[in-house]
Amino acid sequence: MRLNYTSRQISDLIEGKLMRYFAREPHNATMHQYYKATCSVIRDIMSELWLENHDIVNSHQEKQVYYLSMEFLPGTSLRNNLFNLHLEDVMSRSLANFGKKLEDLYAIDPDAGLGNGGLGRLASCYLDSIASQGMAGHGMSICYEYGIFKQAIENCNQVEKADDWQDLGEAWLLEKEDESENVQFGGSLEEYWENGKLRINHKNYHTVIAIPNDYYITGYDSKVVNTLRLYRATSPVSIDMELFAQGKYLKAMEEKHMAEIISKILYPEDAHQEGKMLRLTQQYFFTSAGIQTIVKRHMRTFKDLKTFPDKVAIHINDTHPALAIPELMRILIDDHRLEWEDAWDIVTRTVSYTNHTVMPEALEKWAESIIREIQPRIYSIIAEINRRLTLELTIKYPYDQDMIRKNAIIYDGQVRMANLCAAAAHTVNGVSALHSEIIKKDIFDGFNKETPSKFTNVTNGIAYRRWLCQANPRLSELIEDLIGPEFKKDATNLEKLMKFKEDENVLTQLHQIKRDNKIKLADKIWQTNAIKVDPDSIFDVQVKRIHEYKRQLLNLFHIIYIYDRIKTEPDFDIEPRTFIFAGKAAAGYQAAKEIIRFACHLANKINSDPEARDRIKIVFLENYSVSLAELIMPAADISEQISLAGKEASGTGNMKLMINGALTIGTYDGANIEINQQVGDENMFLFGMREDEVQKLRDSHSYSPYDHMVNDKHIYRIMKQLSCEIDGQCFNAIANLITNGSGGPADQYFVLADFKSYMEAQKRVQETWKDRKRWTQMSLTNIAKSGIFSADRSVGEYAQRIWGIESINGK
Ligand code: 26V
């Protein structure tokens, strides 16, 4: 699909915007004004396309999916939209008419960080693929005024800075105030009889208004434009004039203030659930607004709720939007007067749910009292769902108390959101083959016994047109020269690259492109960290949130080991390596913050040691974000995916690095296993215990990190250095995590248990690097075999097996 705009036409449109918005002539407009004018022109083009496909969807009465997620991480928008609409060239020329460069606008395009990490980025990758495949599907979330904090590293410590992305980011948003919804909080319930039926009246509640801000989602070469609807909270009462009249000015504005807090900021925690009232308020706020809108839209078109599950699919991204379930029940029963059974039938045929973690501390549980306080009607519906569920289980399994203990939604005064989702969803999926098996025997053991057919797997995928075509344009061009452009629509075509495995010319070009990308990253490292790194060294990359289970410590311990050997053995054989880290720690996660401090001090120590610094370097890049990732992925040689087996649900950074030709050093965990199936043992570096071995070791209660310390002199020396031998700093808290645990078991992620195996895998990395041809062939193989990890494939599976939606392209 090509749009027919000439550069002159676009220039005229930009000029018009500069004039109307800023009263500026092109020659005296600022770059920010150009940016806003340009975005606005593109937004208008998208609006037109949106209107067009809106008509198609309505006239064909196509089924649509709503993807509810507390988080989306779209990254930057300008380049992506121009790329998708094939407008990059014409826009470049239009701006050149004013003597401006498109690249300079890209540089100021803000990174919308409305998410923490993997889960939010996945949601954005999926919206991209849904639109690219011509499906009608929309995201729904919160229009956080402040997204994920900006991370600065000051004196080796993480410092969190506010991210007010909306300053420029609002250029992409379209407020639709007329589609606002009222969300009701608090209050009390009153029962009454109506035509012989017991009904519930919710009264004395207070109302918060949810104002939609639509963010258009374009697809590659697709006429479909969807929306990510972000709700902003406000109050219907801006000033309480009664209080004002009494001179209580601050109090008079309190209600508005309290309402607006709801969409103020994204919770930056993805490690521990804390049961904070405001977070649950956020969850009810956006799910209620979303579900109200979905039901209204359906009624407007179809006028009948019976067809709801045939026309609407609602997907719950992790448990955060789980209140969508009782909210839909509430609307069906209280507002539309459906019987419980009919409402439940609609809900259970409409809702599906993805689990993204098995970490027990991240599983959402809420005290019953909090839910009751936030919305008593929602609480009463959850209680009724639970009552019916447990009654059914008691009848079916009269002697199996365990079944109730496992499956109950309310237990011990807590509402277990995962069980609510599993009870209501027609399909529950994990995000990699291993993870989907683990959730069946672990958190959903009971539900799996009861309804095994509910459970399925959809392995994650990435928006590879962003991560390969846009982030690594030279590689993308080379691929296009070799196998044609079809790979941009169907990533499985990448496999055709295999026939160039022996082609020296191709291998040389591949190497050269990687080297140039490394130079670009080296420049960035120089600018931000004032560290000179050698583009001919191995760029060894671990970029992801900082979590104990992801085991950045294993990587850091191994670096200390190498350093130690460099210091003690002058002839130690080591290929020059640059270890690159990036990632944010949740603000309240002390251990993760300590790991950052440790990495940065270790970097200081090694980078300033003349005996070591020409052989190894460490870089911690601050503020890991989608944009920074787009610079790092194309420049990586080694992709560190070293989580404890069984803990990383899937990983998606592993896929982004793979498609850019990095080789994985990884455990048998998450999607690493599927990467292994694609490329074979010979094209990656597997190490470490398998999930069953981890389980066995844990169950045996015989694991002793202390034994590793006394029996392995290298490990002993590493641990010793943690006490005050690194850049004059002590890391006793880290040593303590390994030797004693802090609260939990010692070394609960088995860092020392996997150390030797990791060290050996790292040796294999180094031996392979010495053979450049072999390395580049492995890299080519990784690119060629990465097609399966396209989000198009994942979304195709969701659409077919879970949502039941089809493409409207061509209709
Ligand atoms: C969890 C929590 C826990 C409670 C507090 C707030 C909060 C916010 C976010 C999360 C999300 C954690 C789950 C997550 O991000 N999982 C990641 O999902 C990726 C996409 O499926 C997957 O590739 C990663 O392996 C998985 O860790």
PDB file of N, CA, C and O and ligand atoms in Angstrom, residues 67 70-71 116-123 126 266-275 279 283 317-320 354-359 361-364 366 430-432 435 458 460 545 547 549-550 647-655 670-671 798, ligand 1:
ATOM      1  N   TYR A  67      -6.534  -5.403  23.556  1.00  0.00           N
ATOM      2  CA  TYR A  67      -5.397  -5.891  24.317  1.00  0.00           C
ATOM      3  C   TYR A  67      -5.211  -4.978  25.526  1.00  0.00           C
ATOM      4  O   TYR A  67      -4.736  -3.856  25.405  1.00  0.00           O
ATOM      5  N   MET A  70      -1.444  -2.933  31.423  1.00  0.00           N
ATOM      6  CA  MET A  70      -1.073  -1.813  32.300  1.00  0.00           C
ATOM      7  C   MET A  70       0.146  -1.096  31.722  1.00  0.00           C
ATOM      8  O   MET A  70       0.473   0.006  32.141  1.00  0.00           O
ATOM      9  N   GLU A  71       0.825  -1.762  30.796  1.00  0.00           N
ATOM     10  CA  GLU A  71       2.077  -1.200  30.277  1.00  0.00           C
ATOM     11  C   GLU A  71       2.185  -1.373  28.766  1.00  0.00           C
ATOM     12  O   GLU A  71       1.828  -2.420  28.223  1.00  0.00           O
ATOM     13  N   ASN A 116       7.666  -1.087  32.068  1.00  0.00           N
ATOM     14  CA  ASN A 116       8.882  -1.415  32.793  1.00  0.00           C
ATOM     15  C   ASN A 116       9.919  -2.132  31.943  1.00  0.00           C
ATOM     16  O   ASN A 116      11.104  -1.856  32.051  1.00  0.00           O
ATOM     17  N   GLY A 117       9.455  -3.096  31.158  1.00  0.00           N
ATOM     18  CA  GLY A 117      10.430  -3.903  30.434  1.00  0.00           C
ATOM     19  C   GLY A 117       9.749  -4.851  29.474  1.00  0.00           C
ATOM     20  O   GLY A 117       8.898  -4.423  28.680  1.00  0.00           O
ATOM     21  N   GLY A 118      10.083  -6.123  29.592  1.00  0.00           N
ATOM     22  CA  GLY A 118       9.660  -7.140  28.617  1.00  0.00           C
ATOM     23  C   GLY A 118       8.163  -7.165  28.341  1.00  0.00           C
ATOM     24  O   GLY A 118       7.751  -7.192  27.175  1.00  0.00           O
ATOM     25  N   LEU A 119       7.391  -7.112  29.409  1.00  0.00           N
ATOM     26  CA  LEU A 119       5.943  -7.244  29.236  1.00  0.00           C
ATOM     27  C   LEU A 119       5.349  -6.080  28.428  1.00  0.00           C
ATOM     28  O   LEU A 119       4.521  -6.263  27.544  1.00  0.00           O
ATOM     29  N   GLY A 120       5.800  -4.874  28.727  1.00  0.00           N
ATOM     30  CA  GLY A 120       5.284  -3.693  28.033  1.00  0.00           C
ATOM     31  C   GLY A 120       5.774  -3.614  26.600  1.00  0.00           C
ATOM     32  O   GLY A 120       5.031  -3.248  25.697  1.00  0.00           O
ATOM     33  N   ARG A 121       7.036  -3.973  26.416  1.00  0.00           N
ATOM     34  CA  ARG A 121       7.572  -3.928  25.046  1.00  0.00           C
ATOM     35  C   ARG A 121       6.879  -4.988  24.185  1.00  0.00           C
ATOM     36  O   ARG A 121       6.577  -4.755  23.024  1.00  0.00           O
ATOM     37  N   LEU A 122       6.609  -6.133  24.770  1.00  0.00           N
ATOM     38  CA  LEU A 122       5.915  -7.187  24.021  1.00  0.00           C
ATOM     39  C   LEU A 122       4.554  -6.671  23.554  1.00  0.00           C
ATOM     40  O   LEU A 122       4.152  -6.874  22.412  1.00  0.00           O
ATOM     41  N   ALA A 123       3.860  -5.971  24.448  1.00  0.00           N
ATOM     42  CA  ALA A 123       2.535  -5.451  24.109  1.00  0.00           C
ATOM     43  C   ALA A 123       2.637  -4.515  22.896  1.00  0.00           C
ATOM     44  O   ALA A 123       1.812  -4.562  21.981  1.00  0.00           O
ATOM     45  N   TYR A 126       3.298  -6.412  19.719  1.00  0.00           N
ATOM     46  CA  TYR A 126       2.091  -7.084  19.225  1.00  0.00           C
ATOM     47  C   TYR A 126       1.143  -6.108  18.538  1.00  0.00           C
ATOM     48  O   TYR A 126       0.545  -6.443  17.510  1.00  0.00           O
ATOM     49  N   LEU A 266       3.713   5.761  36.362  1.00  0.00           N
ATOM     50  CA  LEU A 266       3.812   4.305  36.225  1.00  0.00           C
ATOM     51  C   LEU A 266       4.578   3.744  37.416  1.00  0.00           C
ATOM     52  O   LEU A 266       5.611   4.291  37.798  1.00  0.00           O
ATOM     53  N   TYR A 267       4.068   2.668  38.000  1.00  0.00           N
ATOM     54  CA  TYR A 267       4.821   2.007  39.068  1.00  0.00           C
ATOM     55  C   TYR A 267       6.063   1.355  38.471  1.00  0.00           C
ATOM     56  O   TYR A 267       5.954   0.535  37.561  1.00  0.00           O
ATOM     57  N   PRO A 268       7.226   1.724  38.987  1.00  0.00           N
ATOM     58  CA  PRO A 268       8.447   1.202  38.365  1.00  0.00           C
ATOM     59  C   PRO A 268       8.900  -0.133  38.939  1.00  0.00           C
ATOM     60  O   PRO A 268      10.044  -0.503  38.782  1.00  0.00           O
ATOM     61  N   GLU A 269       8.006  -0.839  39.599  1.00  0.00           N
ATOM     62  CA  GLU A 269       8.392  -2.111  40.206  1.00  0.00           C
ATOM     63  C   GLU A 269       7.957  -3.236  39.281  1.00  0.00           C
ATOM     64  O   GLU A 269       6.832  -3.266  38.830  1.00  0.00           O
ATOM     65  N   ASP A 270       8.831  -4.168  39.031  1.00  0.00           N
ATOM     66  CA  ASP A 270       8.342  -5.363  38.351  1.00  0.00           C
ATOM     67  C   ASP A 270       8.893  -6.596  39.050  1.00  0.00           C
ATOM     68  O   ASP A 270       8.941  -7.668  38.501  1.00  0.00           O
ATOM     69  N   ALA A 271       9.293  -6.385  40.294  1.00  0.00           N
ATOM     70  CA  ALA A 271       9.908  -7.494  41.016  1.00  0.00           C
ATOM     71  C   ALA A 271       9.015  -7.985  42.150  1.00  0.00           C
ATOM     72  O   ALA A 271       8.823  -9.174  42.322  1.00  0.00           O
ATOM     73  N   HIS A 272       8.479  -7.059  42.912  1.00  0.00           N
ATOM     74  CA  HIS A 272       7.670  -7.458  44.059  1.00  0.00           C
ATOM     75  C   HIS A 272       6.339  -6.746  44.002  1.00  0.00           C
ATOM     76  O   HIS A 272       6.282  -5.548  43.759  1.00  0.00           O
ATOM     77  N   GLN A 273       5.285  -7.495  44.270  1.00  0.00           N
ATOM     78  CA  GLN A 273       3.991  -6.861  44.351  1.00  0.00           C
ATOM     79  C   GLN A 273       3.823  -6.311  45.763  1.00  0.00           C
ATOM     80  O   GLN A 273       4.125  -6.989  46.738  1.00  0.00           O
ATOM     81  N   GLU A 274       3.378  -5.089  45.861  1.00  0.00           N
ATOM     82  CA  GLU A 274       3.371  -4.474  47.177  1.00  0.00           C
ATOM     83  C   GLU A 274       1.986  -4.206  47.757  1.00  0.00           C
ATOM     84  O   GLU A 274       1.863  -3.762  48.882  1.00  0.00           O
ATOM     85  N   GLY A 275       0.961  -4.431  46.967  1.00  0.00           N
ATOM     86  CA  GLY A 275      -0.387  -4.230  47.511  1.00  0.00           C
ATOM     87  C   GLY A 275      -0.726  -2.774  47.759  1.00  0.00           C
ATOM     88  O   GLY A 275      -1.448  -2.446  48.685  1.00  0.00           O
ATOM     89  N   ARG A 279      -2.108   1.526  43.130  1.00  0.00           N
ATOM     90  CA  ARG A 279      -1.906   0.668  41.969  1.00  0.00           C
ATOM     91  C   ARG A 279      -3.203  -0.055  41.598  1.00  0.00           C
ATOM     92  O   ARG A 279      -3.570  -0.151  40.427  1.00  0.00           O
ATOM     93  N   GLN A 283      -5.539   0.116  38.227  1.00  0.00           N
ATOM     94  CA  GLN A 283      -6.007  -1.058  37.478  1.00  0.00           C
ATOM     95  C   GLN A 283      -7.507  -0.983  37.224  1.00  0.00           C
ATOM     96  O   GLN A 283      -7.972  -1.242  36.112  1.00  0.00           O
ATOM     97  N   ASN A 317      -3.286  -8.865  29.653  1.00  0.00           N
ATOM     98  CA  ASN A 317      -1.835  -9.031  29.616  1.00  0.00           C
ATOM     99  C   ASN A 317      -1.299  -9.088  31.043  1.00  0.00           C
ATOM    100  O   ASN A 317      -1.153  -8.068  31.698  1.00  0.00           O
ATOM    101  N   ASP A 318      -0.999 -10.276  31.468  1.00  0.00           N
ATOM    102  CA  ASP A 318      -0.692 -10.559  32.868  1.00  0.00           C
ATOM    103  C   ASP A 318      -1.926 -10.236  33.726  1.00  0.00           C
ATOM    104  O   ASP A 318      -2.970  -9.861  33.187  1.00  0.00           O
ATOM    105  N   THR A 319      -1.813 -10.352  35.019  1.00  0.00           N
ATOM    106  CA  THR A 319      -3.024 -10.195  35.835  1.00  0.00           C
ATOM    107  C   THR A 319      -3.390  -8.739  36.090  1.00  0.00           C
ATOM    108  O   THR A 319      -4.454  -8.468  36.648  1.00  0.00           O
ATOM    109  N   HIS A 320      -2.532  -7.807  35.697  1.00  0.00           N
ATOM    110  CA  HIS A 320      -2.784  -6.399  36.058  1.00  0.00           C
ATOM    111  C   HIS A 320      -4.154  -5.883  35.610  1.00  0.00           C
ATOM    112  O   HIS A 320      -4.768  -5.097  36.325  1.00  0.00           O
ATOM    113  N   THR A 354      -2.721 -14.004  29.388  1.00  0.00           N
ATOM    114  CA  THR A 354      -1.325 -14.459  29.282  1.00  0.00           C
ATOM    115  C   THR A 354      -0.618 -14.282  30.614  1.00  0.00           C
ATOM    116  O   THR A 354      -0.686 -13.216  31.219  1.00  0.00           O
ATOM    117  N   ASN A 355       0.069 -15.330  31.026  1.00  0.00           N
ATOM    118  CA  ASN A 355       0.923 -15.224  32.217  1.00  0.00           C
ATOM    119  C   ASN A 355       2.352 -14.926  31.768  1.00  0.00           C
ATOM    120  O   ASN A 355       2.844 -15.513  30.811  1.00  0.00           O
ATOM    121  N   HIS A 356       3.013 -14.003  32.480  1.00  0.00           N
ATOM    122  CA  HIS A 356       4.375 -13.617  32.075  1.00  0.00           C
ATOM    123  C   HIS A 356       5.438 -13.881  33.129  1.00  0.00           C
ATOM    124  O   HIS A 356       6.587 -13.490  32.942  1.00  0.00           O
ATOM    125  N   THR A 357       5.045 -14.447  34.242  1.00  0.00           N
ATOM    126  CA  THR A 357       6.081 -14.711  35.247  1.00  0.00           C
ATOM    127  C   THR A 357       5.653 -15.805  36.208  1.00  0.00           C
ATOM    128  O   THR A 357       4.458 -15.958  36.495  1.00  0.00           O
ATOM    129  N   VAL A 358       6.634 -16.554  36.683  1.00  0.00           N
ATOM    130  CA  VAL A 358       6.338 -17.532  37.735  1.00  0.00           C
ATOM    131  C   VAL A 358       6.973 -17.111  39.054  1.00  0.00           C
ATOM    132  O   VAL A 358       6.874 -17.814  40.046  1.00  0.00           O
ATOM    133  N   MET A 359       7.620 -15.953  39.050  1.00  0.00           N
ATOM    134  CA  MET A 359       8.260 -15.497  40.281  1.00  0.00           C
ATOM    135  C   MET A 359       7.165 -15.263  41.335  1.00  0.00           C
ATOM    136  O   MET A 359       6.300 -14.393  41.139  1.00  0.00           O
ATOM    137  N   GLU A 361       6.938 -13.781  44.075  1.00  0.00           N
ATOM    138  CA  GLU A 361       6.796 -12.442  44.664  1.00  0.00           C
ATOM    139  C   GLU A 361       6.155 -11.452  43.701  1.00  0.00           C
ATOM    140  O   GLU A 361       5.727 -10.367  44.109  1.00  0.00           O
ATOM    141  N   ALA A 362       6.076 -11.817  42.410  1.00  0.00           N
ATOM    142  CA  ALA A 362       5.458 -10.891  41.453  1.00  0.00           C
ATOM    143  C   ALA A 362       3.991 -11.241  41.198  1.00  0.00           C
ATOM    144  O   ALA A 362       3.285 -10.511  40.518  1.00  0.00           O
ATOM    145  N   LEU A 363       3.540 -12.378  41.737  1.00  0.00           N
ATOM    146  CA  LEU A 363       2.148 -12.769  41.497  1.00  0.00           C
ATOM    147  C   LEU A 363       1.219 -11.881  42.318  1.00  0.00           C
ATOM    148  O   LEU A 363       1.394 -11.733  43.519  1.00  0.00           O
ATOM    149  N   GLU A 364       0.239 -11.331  41.643  1.00  0.00           N
ATOM    150  CA  GLU A 364      -0.603 -10.341  42.319  1.00  0.00           C
ATOM    151  C   GLU A 364      -1.641 -10.953  43.251  1.00  0.00           C
ATOM    152  O   GLU A 364      -2.419 -11.820  42.855  1.00  0.00           O
ATOM    153  N   TRP A 366      -4.301  -9.399  46.400  1.00  0.00           N
ATOM    154  CA  TRP A 366      -4.780  -8.186  47.074  1.00  0.00           C
ATOM    155  C   TRP A 366      -5.605  -8.576  48.290  1.00  0.00           C
ATOM    156  O   TRP A 366      -6.425  -9.495  48.209  1.00  0.00           O
ATOM    157  N   GLY A 430       1.219 -19.390  28.385  1.00  0.00           N
ATOM    158  CA  GLY A 430       2.548 -18.949  28.786  1.00  0.00           C
ATOM    159  C   GLY A 430       3.256 -18.431  27.560  1.00  0.00           C
ATOM    160  O   GLY A 430       2.700 -18.447  26.450  1.00  0.00           O
ATOM    161  N   VAL A 431       4.487 -17.943  27.737  1.00  0.00           N
ATOM    162  CA  VAL A 431       5.127 -17.190  26.656  1.00  0.00           C
ATOM    163  C   VAL A 431       6.336 -17.873  26.023  1.00  0.00           C
ATOM    164  O   VAL A 431       7.027 -17.289  25.192  1.00  0.00           O
ATOM    165  N   SER A 432       6.611 -19.111  26.444  1.00  0.00           N
ATOM    166  CA  SER A 432       7.591 -19.945  25.737  1.00  0.00           C
ATOM    167  C   SER A 432       7.195 -21.377  26.037  1.00  0.00           C
ATOM    168  O   SER A 432       6.406 -21.612  26.967  1.00  0.00           O
ATOM    169  N   HIS A 435       8.049 -22.323  29.683  1.00  0.00           N
ATOM    170  CA  HIS A 435       7.239 -21.557  30.636  1.00  0.00           C
ATOM    171  C   HIS A 435       5.787 -22.059  30.650  1.00  0.00           C
ATOM    172  O   HIS A 435       5.176 -22.187  31.713  1.00  0.00           O
ATOM    173  N   VAL A 458       2.037 -19.711  23.574  1.00  0.00           N
ATOM    174  CA  VAL A 458       2.364 -18.887  22.412  1.00  0.00           C
ATOM    175  C   VAL A 458       3.726 -18.263  22.704  1.00  0.00           C
ATOM    176  O   VAL A 458       3.847 -17.379  23.561  1.00  0.00           O
ATOM    177  N   ASN A 460       6.736 -15.947  22.591  1.00  0.00           N
ATOM    178  CA  ASN A 460       6.857 -14.513  22.284  1.00  0.00           C
ATOM    179  C   ASN A 460       7.503 -14.257  20.928  1.00  0.00           C
ATOM    180  O   ASN A 460       8.188 -15.122  20.375  1.00  0.00           O
ATOM    181  N   ARG A 545      16.316  -5.623  32.517  1.00  0.00           N
ATOM    182  CA  ARG A 545      16.123  -5.180  33.893  1.00  0.00           C
ATOM    183  C   ARG A 545      17.117  -5.901  34.799  1.00  0.00           C
ATOM    184  O   ARG A 545      17.519  -7.033  34.525  1.00  0.00           O
ATOM    185  N   HIS A 547      17.807  -7.964  37.829  1.00  0.00           N
ATOM    186  CA  HIS A 547      17.081  -8.873  38.706  1.00  0.00           C
ATOM    187  C   HIS A 547      18.051  -9.944  39.155  1.00  0.00           C
ATOM    188  O   HIS A 547      18.884 -10.392  38.368  1.00  0.00           O
ATOM    189  N   TYR A 549      17.400 -13.033  39.526  1.00  0.00           N
ATOM    190  CA  TYR A 549      17.235 -14.287  38.779  1.00  0.00           C
ATOM    191  C   TYR A 549      17.854 -14.220  37.376  1.00  0.00           C
ATOM    192  O   TYR A 549      18.170 -15.229  36.782  1.00  0.00           O
ATOM    193  N   LYS A 550      18.024 -12.987  36.869  1.00  0.00           N
ATOM    194  CA  LYS A 550      18.646 -12.855  35.543  1.00  0.00           C
ATOM    195  C   LYS A 550      20.167 -13.013  35.626  1.00  0.00           C
ATOM    196  O   LYS A 550      20.847 -13.103  34.624  1.00  0.00           O
ATOM    197  N   LYS A 647      13.305 -19.730  35.309  1.00  0.00           N
ATOM    198  CA  LYS A 647      12.898 -18.438  35.859  1.00  0.00           C
ATOM    199  C   LYS A 647      12.530 -17.394  34.803  1.00  0.00           C
ATOM    200  O   LYS A 647      11.661 -16.561  35.040  1.00  0.00           O
ATOM    201  N   GLU A 648      13.209 -17.385  33.678  1.00  0.00           N
ATOM    202  CA  GLU A 648      12.903 -16.370  32.652  1.00  0.00           C
ATOM    203  C   GLU A 648      11.768 -16.911  31.789  1.00  0.00           C
ATOM    204  O   GLU A 648      11.949 -17.886  31.062  1.00  0.00           O
ATOM    205  N   ALA A 649      10.616 -16.266  31.881  1.00  0.00           N
ATOM    206  CA  ALA A 649       9.454 -16.814  31.186  1.00  0.00           C
ATOM    207  C   ALA A 649       9.756 -17.030  29.704  1.00  0.00           C
ATOM    208  O   ALA A 649       9.489 -18.092  29.143  1.00  0.00           O
ATOM    209  N   SER A 650      10.299 -16.033  29.054  1.00  0.00           N
ATOM    210  CA  SER A 650      10.666 -16.192  27.644  1.00  0.00           C
ATOM    211  C   SER A 650      11.945 -15.429  27.349  1.00  0.00           C
ATOM    212  O   SER A 650      12.949 -15.974  26.917  1.00  0.00           O
ATOM    213  N   GLY A 651      11.903 -14.122  27.624  1.00  0.00           N
ATOM    214  CA  GLY A 651      12.957 -13.250  27.132  1.00  0.00           C
ATOM    215  C   GLY A 651      12.565 -12.824  25.728  1.00  0.00           C
ATOM    216  O   GLY A 651      11.918 -13.581  24.981  1.00  0.00           O
ATOM    217  N   THR A 652      12.859 -11.576  25.399  1.00  0.00           N
ATOM    218  CA  THR A 652      12.641 -11.112  24.024  1.00  0.00           C
ATOM    219  C   THR A 652      13.899 -10.394  23.537  1.00  0.00           C
ATOM    220  O   THR A 652      14.148 -10.328  22.333  1.00  0.00           O
ATOM    221  N   GLY A 653      14.706  -9.910  24.486  1.00  0.00           N
ATOM    222  CA  GLY A 653      16.007  -9.340  24.125  1.00  0.00           C
ATOM    223  C   GLY A 653      16.845 -10.400  23.423  1.00  0.00           C
ATOM    224  O   GLY A 653      17.561 -10.107  22.450  1.00  0.00           O
ATOM    225  N   ASN A 654      16.716 -11.646  23.875  1.00  0.00           N
ATOM    226  CA  ASN A 654      17.447 -12.738  23.220  1.00  0.00           C
ATOM    227  C   ASN A 654      17.111 -12.804  21.725  1.00  0.00           C
ATOM    228  O   ASN A 654      17.981 -13.052  20.884  1.00  0.00           O
ATOM    229  N   MET A 655      15.852 -12.530  21.385  1.00  0.00           N
ATOM    230  CA  MET A 655      15.435 -12.600  19.976  1.00  0.00           C
ATOM    231  C   MET A 655      15.957 -11.386  19.187  1.00  0.00           C
ATOM    232  O   MET A 655      16.375 -11.493  18.042  1.00  0.00           O
ATOM    233  N   GLY A 670      13.472 -20.383  29.131  1.00  0.00           N
ATOM    234  CA  GLY A 670      12.608 -19.537  28.310  1.00  0.00           C
ATOM    235  C   GLY A 670      12.757 -19.836  26.832  1.00  0.00           C
ATOM    236  O   GLY A 670      12.860 -20.999  26.405  1.00  0.00           O
ATOM    237  N   ALA A 671      12.773 -18.777  26.032  1.00  0.00           N
ATOM    238  CA  ALA A 671      12.858 -18.956  24.584  1.00  0.00           C
ATOM    239  C   ALA A 671      14.276 -19.315  24.127  1.00  0.00           C
ATOM    240  O   ALA A 671      14.464 -19.641  22.948  1.00  0.00           O
ATOM    241  N   TYR A 798      -2.070 -16.151  18.150  1.00  0.00           N
ATOM    242  CA  TYR A 798      -3.120 -15.617  19.033  1.00  0.00           C
ATOM    243  C   TYR A 798      -4.418 -15.443  18.241  1.00  0.00           C
ATOM    244  O   TYR A 798      -5.503 -15.821  18.699  1.00  0.00           O
TER     245      TYR A 798
HETATM  246  C1  26V B   1       5.205  -7.520  37.505  1.00  0.00           C
HETATM  247  C2  26V B   1       4.841  -6.756  38.551  1.00  0.00           C
HETATM  248  C3  26V B   1       4.718  -7.389  39.849  1.00  0.00           C
HETATM  249  C4  26V B   1       3.943  -6.588  40.772  1.00  0.00           C
HETATM  250  C5  26V B   1       4.310  -5.163  40.751  1.00  0.00           C
HETATM  251  C6  26V B   1       4.163  -4.555  39.427  1.00  0.00           C
HETATM  252  C7  26V B   1       4.607  -5.408  38.348  1.00  0.00           C
HETATM  253  C8  26V B   1       4.789  -4.866  37.092  1.00  0.00           C
HETATM  254  C9  26V B   1       5.177  -5.628  36.068  1.00  0.00           C
HETATM  255  C10 26V B   1       5.384  -6.957  36.262  1.00  0.00           C
HETATM  256  C11 26V B   1       5.735  -7.722  35.085  1.00  0.00           C
HETATM  257  C12 26V B   1       6.680  -8.790  35.338  1.00  0.00           C
HETATM  258  C13 26V B   1       6.478  -9.762  34.323  1.00  0.00           C
HETATM  259  C14 26V B   1       7.342  -9.535  33.120  1.00  0.00           C
HETATM  260  O1  26V B   1       7.720  -8.466  32.700  1.00  0.00           O
HETATM  261  N1  26V B   1       7.616 -10.632  32.543  1.00  0.00           N
HETATM  262  C15 26V B   1       8.444 -10.693  31.374  1.00  0.00           C
HETATM  263  O2  26V B   1       7.570 -10.792  30.269  1.00  0.00           O
HETATM  264  C16 26V B   1       8.279 -10.872  29.064  1.00  0.00           C
HETATM  265  C17 26V B   1       7.266 -10.870  27.971  1.00  0.00           C
HETATM  266  O3  26V B   1       6.516 -12.025  28.013  1.00  0.00           O
HETATM  267  C18 26V B   1       9.146 -12.108  29.049  1.00  0.00           C
HETATM  268  O4  26V B   1       9.884 -12.135  27.862  1.00  0.00           O
HETATM  269  C19 26V B   1      10.095 -12.120  30.230  1.00  0.00           C
HETATM  270  O5  26V B   1      10.797 -13.335  30.286  1.00  0.00           O
HETATM  271  C20 26V B   1       9.313 -11.925  31.498  1.00  0.00           C
HETATM  272  O6  26V B   1      10.186 -11.767  32.604  1.00  0.00           O
END
